[in-house]
PDB file of C-alpha atoms in Angstrom:
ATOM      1  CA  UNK C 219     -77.731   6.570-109.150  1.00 37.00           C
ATOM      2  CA  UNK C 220     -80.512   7.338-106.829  1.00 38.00           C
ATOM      3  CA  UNK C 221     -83.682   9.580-107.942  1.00 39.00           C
ATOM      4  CA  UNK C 222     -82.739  13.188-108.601  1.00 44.00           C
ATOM      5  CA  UNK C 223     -79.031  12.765-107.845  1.00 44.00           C
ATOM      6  CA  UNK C 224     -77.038  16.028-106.967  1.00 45.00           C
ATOM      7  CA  UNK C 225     -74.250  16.978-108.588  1.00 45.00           C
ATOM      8  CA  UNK C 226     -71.944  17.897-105.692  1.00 44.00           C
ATOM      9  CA  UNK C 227     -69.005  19.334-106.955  1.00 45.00           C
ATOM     10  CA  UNK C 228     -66.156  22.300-108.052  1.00 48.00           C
ATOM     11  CA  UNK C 229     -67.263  24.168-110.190  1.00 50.00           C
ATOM     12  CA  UNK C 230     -65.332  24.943-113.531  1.00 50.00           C
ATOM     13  CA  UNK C 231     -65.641  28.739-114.555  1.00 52.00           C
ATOM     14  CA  UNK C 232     -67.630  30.198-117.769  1.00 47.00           C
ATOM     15  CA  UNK C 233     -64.174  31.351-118.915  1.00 51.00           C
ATOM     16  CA  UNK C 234     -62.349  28.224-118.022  1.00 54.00           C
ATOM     17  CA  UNK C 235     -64.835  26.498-120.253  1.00 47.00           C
ATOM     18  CA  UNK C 236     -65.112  28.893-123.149  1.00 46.00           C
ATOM     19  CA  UNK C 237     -61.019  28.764-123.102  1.00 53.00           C
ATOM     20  CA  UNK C 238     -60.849  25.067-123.397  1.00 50.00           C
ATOM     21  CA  UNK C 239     -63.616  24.891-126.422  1.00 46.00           C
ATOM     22  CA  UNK C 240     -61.991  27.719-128.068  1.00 45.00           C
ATOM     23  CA  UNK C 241     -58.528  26.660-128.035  1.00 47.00           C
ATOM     24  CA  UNK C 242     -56.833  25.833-131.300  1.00 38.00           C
ATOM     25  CA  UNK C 243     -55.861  22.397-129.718  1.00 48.00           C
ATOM     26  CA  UNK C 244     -59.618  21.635-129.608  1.00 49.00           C
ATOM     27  CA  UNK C 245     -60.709  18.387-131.755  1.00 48.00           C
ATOM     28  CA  UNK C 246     -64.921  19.062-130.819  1.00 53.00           C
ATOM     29  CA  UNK C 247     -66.144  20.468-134.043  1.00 62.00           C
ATOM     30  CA  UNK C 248     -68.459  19.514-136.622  1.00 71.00           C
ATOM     31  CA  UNK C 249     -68.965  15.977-136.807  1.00 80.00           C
ATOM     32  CA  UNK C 250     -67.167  15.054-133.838  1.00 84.00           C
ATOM     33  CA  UNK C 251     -70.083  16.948-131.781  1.00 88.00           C
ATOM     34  CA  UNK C 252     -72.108  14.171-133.230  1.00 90.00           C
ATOM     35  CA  UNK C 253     -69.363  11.310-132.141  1.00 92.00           C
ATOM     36  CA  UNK C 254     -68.947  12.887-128.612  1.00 94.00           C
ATOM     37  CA  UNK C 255     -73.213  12.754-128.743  1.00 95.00           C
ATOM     38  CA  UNK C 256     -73.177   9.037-129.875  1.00 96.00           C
ATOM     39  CA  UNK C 257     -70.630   8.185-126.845  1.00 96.00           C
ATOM     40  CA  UNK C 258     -73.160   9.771-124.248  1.00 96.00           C
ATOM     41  CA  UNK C 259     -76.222   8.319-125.778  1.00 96.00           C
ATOM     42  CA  UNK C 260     -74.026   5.001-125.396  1.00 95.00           C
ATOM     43  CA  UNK C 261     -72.435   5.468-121.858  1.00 93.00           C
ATOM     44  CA  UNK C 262     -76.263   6.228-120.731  1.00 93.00           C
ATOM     45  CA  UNK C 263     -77.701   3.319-122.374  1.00 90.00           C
ATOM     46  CA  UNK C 264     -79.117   1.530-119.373  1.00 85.00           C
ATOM     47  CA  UNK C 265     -80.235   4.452-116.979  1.00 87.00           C
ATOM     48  CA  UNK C 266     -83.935   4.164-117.525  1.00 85.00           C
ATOM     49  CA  UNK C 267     -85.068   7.397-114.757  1.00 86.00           C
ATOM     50  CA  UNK C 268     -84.818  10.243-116.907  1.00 83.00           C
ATOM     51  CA  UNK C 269     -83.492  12.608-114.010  1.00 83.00           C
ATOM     52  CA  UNK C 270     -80.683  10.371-113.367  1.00 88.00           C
ATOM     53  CA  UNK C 271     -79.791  10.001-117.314  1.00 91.00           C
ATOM     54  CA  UNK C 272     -79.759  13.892-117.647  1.00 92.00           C
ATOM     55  CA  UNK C 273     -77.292  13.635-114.975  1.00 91.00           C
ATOM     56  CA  UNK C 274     -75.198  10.914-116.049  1.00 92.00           C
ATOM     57  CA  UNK C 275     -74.790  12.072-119.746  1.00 95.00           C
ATOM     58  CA  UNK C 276     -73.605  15.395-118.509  1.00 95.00           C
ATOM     59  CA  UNK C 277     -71.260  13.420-116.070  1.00 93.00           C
ATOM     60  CA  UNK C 278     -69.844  11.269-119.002  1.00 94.00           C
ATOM     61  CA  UNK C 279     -69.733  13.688-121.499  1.00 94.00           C
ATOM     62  CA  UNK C 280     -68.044  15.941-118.789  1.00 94.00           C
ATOM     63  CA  UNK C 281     -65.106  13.666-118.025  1.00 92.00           C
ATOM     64  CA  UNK C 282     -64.385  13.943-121.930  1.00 90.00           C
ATOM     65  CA  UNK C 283     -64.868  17.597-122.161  1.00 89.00           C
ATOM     66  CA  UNK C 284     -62.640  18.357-119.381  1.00 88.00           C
ATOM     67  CA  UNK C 285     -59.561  16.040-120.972  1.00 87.00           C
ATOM     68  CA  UNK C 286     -59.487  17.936-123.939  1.00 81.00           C
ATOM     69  CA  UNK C 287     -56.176  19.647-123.707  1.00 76.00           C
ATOM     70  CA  UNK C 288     -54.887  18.424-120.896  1.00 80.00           C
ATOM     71  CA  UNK C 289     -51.290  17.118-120.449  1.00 80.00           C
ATOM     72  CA  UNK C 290     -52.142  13.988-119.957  1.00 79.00           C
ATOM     73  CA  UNK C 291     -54.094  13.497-123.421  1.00 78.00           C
ATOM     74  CA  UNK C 292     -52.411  16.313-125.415  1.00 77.00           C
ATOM     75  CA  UNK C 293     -50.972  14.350-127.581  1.00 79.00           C
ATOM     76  CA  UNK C 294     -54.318  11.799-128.863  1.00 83.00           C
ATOM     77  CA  UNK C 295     -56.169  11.758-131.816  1.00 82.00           C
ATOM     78  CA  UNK C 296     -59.966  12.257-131.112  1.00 81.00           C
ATOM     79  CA  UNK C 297     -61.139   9.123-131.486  1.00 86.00           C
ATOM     80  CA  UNK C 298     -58.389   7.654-129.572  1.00 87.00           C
ATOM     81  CA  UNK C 299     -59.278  10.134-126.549  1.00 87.00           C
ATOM     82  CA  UNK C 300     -62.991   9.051-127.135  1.00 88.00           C
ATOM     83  CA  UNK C 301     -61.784   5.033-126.940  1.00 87.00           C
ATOM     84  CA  UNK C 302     -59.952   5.837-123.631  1.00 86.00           C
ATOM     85  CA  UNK C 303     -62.792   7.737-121.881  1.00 88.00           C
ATOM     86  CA  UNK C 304     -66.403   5.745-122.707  1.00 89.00           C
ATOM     87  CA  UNK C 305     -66.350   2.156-122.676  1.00 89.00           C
ATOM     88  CA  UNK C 306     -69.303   2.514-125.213  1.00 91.00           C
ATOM     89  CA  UNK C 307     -67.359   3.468-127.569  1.00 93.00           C
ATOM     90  CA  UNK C 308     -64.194   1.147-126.558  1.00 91.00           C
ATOM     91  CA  UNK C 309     -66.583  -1.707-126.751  1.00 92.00           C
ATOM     92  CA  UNK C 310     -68.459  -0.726-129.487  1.00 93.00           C
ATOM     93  CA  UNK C 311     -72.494  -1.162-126.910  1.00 95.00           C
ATOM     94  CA  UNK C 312     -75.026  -1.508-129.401  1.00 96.00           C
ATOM     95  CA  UNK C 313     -76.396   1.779-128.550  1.00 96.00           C
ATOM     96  CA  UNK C 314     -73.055   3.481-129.683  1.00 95.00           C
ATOM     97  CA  UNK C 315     -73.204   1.965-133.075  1.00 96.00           C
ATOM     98  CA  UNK C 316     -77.117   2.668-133.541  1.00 95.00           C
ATOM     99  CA  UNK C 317     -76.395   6.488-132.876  1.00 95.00           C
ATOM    100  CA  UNK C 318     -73.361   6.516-135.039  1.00 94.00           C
ATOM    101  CA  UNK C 319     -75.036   4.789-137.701  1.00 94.00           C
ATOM    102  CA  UNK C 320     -77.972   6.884-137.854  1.00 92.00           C
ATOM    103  CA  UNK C 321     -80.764   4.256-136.992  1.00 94.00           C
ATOM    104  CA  UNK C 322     -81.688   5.016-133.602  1.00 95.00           C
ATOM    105  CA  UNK C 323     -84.929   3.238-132.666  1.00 95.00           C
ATOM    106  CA  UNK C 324     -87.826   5.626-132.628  1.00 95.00           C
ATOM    107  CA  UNK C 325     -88.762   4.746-129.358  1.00 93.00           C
ATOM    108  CA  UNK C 326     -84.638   5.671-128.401  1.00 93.00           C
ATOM    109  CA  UNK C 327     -85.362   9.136-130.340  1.00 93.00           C
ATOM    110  CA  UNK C 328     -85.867  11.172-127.157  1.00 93.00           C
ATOM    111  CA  UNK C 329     -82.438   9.806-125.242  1.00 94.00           C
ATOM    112  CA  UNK C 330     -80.816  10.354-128.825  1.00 95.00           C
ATOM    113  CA  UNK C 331     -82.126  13.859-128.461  1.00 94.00           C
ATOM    114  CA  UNK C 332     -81.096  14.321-125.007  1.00 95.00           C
ATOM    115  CA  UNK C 333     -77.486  13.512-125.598  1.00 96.00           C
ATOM    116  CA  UNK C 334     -77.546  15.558-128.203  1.00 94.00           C
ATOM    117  CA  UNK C 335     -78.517  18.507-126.613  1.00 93.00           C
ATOM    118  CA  UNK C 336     -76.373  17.885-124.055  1.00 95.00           C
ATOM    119  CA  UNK C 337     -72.974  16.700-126.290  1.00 93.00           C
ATOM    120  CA  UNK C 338     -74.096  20.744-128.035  1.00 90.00           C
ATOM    121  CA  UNK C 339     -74.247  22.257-124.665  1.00 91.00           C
ATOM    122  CA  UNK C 340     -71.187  20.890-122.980  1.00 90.00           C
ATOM    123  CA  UNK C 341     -69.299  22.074-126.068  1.00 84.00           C
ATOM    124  CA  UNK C 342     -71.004  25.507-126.982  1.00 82.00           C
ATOM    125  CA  UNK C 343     -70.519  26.078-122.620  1.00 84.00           C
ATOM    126  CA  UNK C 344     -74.587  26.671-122.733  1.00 88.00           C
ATOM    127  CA  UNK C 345     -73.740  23.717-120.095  1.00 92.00           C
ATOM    128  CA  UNK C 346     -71.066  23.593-117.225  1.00 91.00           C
ATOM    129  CA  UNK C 347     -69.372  20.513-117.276  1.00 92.00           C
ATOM    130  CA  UNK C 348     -68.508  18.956-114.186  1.00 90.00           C
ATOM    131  CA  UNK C 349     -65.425  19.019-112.799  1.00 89.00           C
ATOM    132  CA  UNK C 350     -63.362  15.837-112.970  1.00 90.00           C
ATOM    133  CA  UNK C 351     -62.041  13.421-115.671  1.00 90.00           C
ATOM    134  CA  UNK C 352     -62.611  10.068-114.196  1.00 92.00           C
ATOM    135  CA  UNK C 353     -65.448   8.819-112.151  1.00 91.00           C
ATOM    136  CA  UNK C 354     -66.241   5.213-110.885  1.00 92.00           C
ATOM    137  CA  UNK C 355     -68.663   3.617-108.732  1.00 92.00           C
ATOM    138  CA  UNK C 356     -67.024   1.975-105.205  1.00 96.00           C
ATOM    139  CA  UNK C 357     -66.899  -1.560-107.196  1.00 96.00           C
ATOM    140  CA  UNK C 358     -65.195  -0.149-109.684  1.00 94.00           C
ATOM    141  CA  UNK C 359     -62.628   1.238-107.325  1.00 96.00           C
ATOM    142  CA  UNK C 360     -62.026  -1.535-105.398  1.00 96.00           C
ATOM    143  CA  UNK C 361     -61.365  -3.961-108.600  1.00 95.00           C
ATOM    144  CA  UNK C 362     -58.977  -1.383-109.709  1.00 94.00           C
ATOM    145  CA  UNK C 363     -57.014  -1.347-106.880  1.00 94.00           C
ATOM    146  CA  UNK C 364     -56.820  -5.129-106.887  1.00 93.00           C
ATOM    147  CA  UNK C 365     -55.605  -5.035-109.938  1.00 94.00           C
ATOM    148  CA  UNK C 366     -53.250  -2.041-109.325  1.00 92.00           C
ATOM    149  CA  UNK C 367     -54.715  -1.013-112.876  1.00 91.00           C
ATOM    150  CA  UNK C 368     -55.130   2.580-111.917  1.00 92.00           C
ATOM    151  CA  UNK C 369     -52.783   4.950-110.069  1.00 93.00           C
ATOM    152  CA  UNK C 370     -55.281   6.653-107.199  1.00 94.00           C
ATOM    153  CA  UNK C 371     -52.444   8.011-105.469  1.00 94.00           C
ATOM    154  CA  UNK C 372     -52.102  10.890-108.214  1.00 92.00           C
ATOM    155  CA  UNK C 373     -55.727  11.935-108.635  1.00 93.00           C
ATOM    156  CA  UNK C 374     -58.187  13.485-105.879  1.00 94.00           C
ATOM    157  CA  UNK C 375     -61.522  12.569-105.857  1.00 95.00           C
ATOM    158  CA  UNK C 376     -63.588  16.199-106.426  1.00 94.00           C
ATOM    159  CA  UNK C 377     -67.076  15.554-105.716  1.00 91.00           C
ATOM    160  CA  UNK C 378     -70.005  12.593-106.379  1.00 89.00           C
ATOM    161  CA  UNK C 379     -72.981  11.772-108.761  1.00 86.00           C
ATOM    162  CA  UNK C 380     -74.972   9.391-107.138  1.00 84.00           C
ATOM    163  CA  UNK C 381     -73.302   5.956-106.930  1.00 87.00           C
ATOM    164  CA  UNK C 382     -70.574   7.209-109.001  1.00 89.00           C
ATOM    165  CA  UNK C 383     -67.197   9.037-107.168  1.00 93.00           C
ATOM    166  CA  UNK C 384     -65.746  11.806-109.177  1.00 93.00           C
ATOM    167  CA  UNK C 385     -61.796  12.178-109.589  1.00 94.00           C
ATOM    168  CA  UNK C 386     -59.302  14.892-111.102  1.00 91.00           C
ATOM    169  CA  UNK C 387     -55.298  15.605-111.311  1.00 85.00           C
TER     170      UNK C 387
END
């Protein structure tokens, strides 16, 4: 991402938010706050610019938020939705298992923090997540259409993060 990327996109409404996280069908609660925290502290691993981490964690944390109840993953366990969304958490990154652990370096404390806070805001809708529930960098996009191992002909890409392109149904 470059320094003090924008988030240029459609915005989801307070109510649209506070519908989702209230919804009987919603598996963020309690200890999977922690989990969804753990995933973003994970995803945003290697973004050292603390601008541009704030930015991506709500971005990642985002694309999870806004598949909760969805058609598409109405029917998956948490943990299976988290698998399919952050490859920190299909892959296990060594930052994902610190945070889930509980032994987060002390010098990792204040991105452990961060994600927390955000993970808590994206959930309690003290933060708007962005709109989308993929997004990919142009590399990315181009190897998955190569391999024909995504379907880009039935989402619409809703707005950009820095080097990253946002999508939605």
């Amino acid at each position: 991402m470059s320094n003090g990327a924008q988030v240029q996109t459609k915005p989801i409404s307070d109510q649209q938010v506070m519908d989702r996280m209230m919804s009987i069908d919603n598996p963020i609660q309690g200890e999977n706050v922690r989990k969804l925290a753990a995933a973003i502290y994970g995803e945003a691993a290697g973004v050292k610019d603390d601008k541009q981490r704030e930015s991506y964690m709500i971005l990642a944390g985002s694309s999870f938020v806004n598949r909760v109840g969805k058609k598409e993953w109405r029917n998956k366990d948490f943990d299976t939705l988290m698998d399919s969304t952050f490859s920190a958490v299909k892959f296990s990154n060594q930052p994902y298992k610190e945070a889930m652990s509980g032994k987060v370096p002390k010098s990792s404390k204040p991105r452990w923090d961060q994600a927390m806070r955000i993970a808590n805001g994206l959930m309690s809708g003290g933060i708007n997540p962005v709109a989308g529930q993929f997004y990919f960098t142009e590399d990315e996009i181009n190897k998955m259409k190569g391999k024909k191992s995504f379907d880009f002909s039935i989402v619409k890409e809703v707005g950009t993060i820095g080097k990253y392109k946002i999508f939605s149904y």
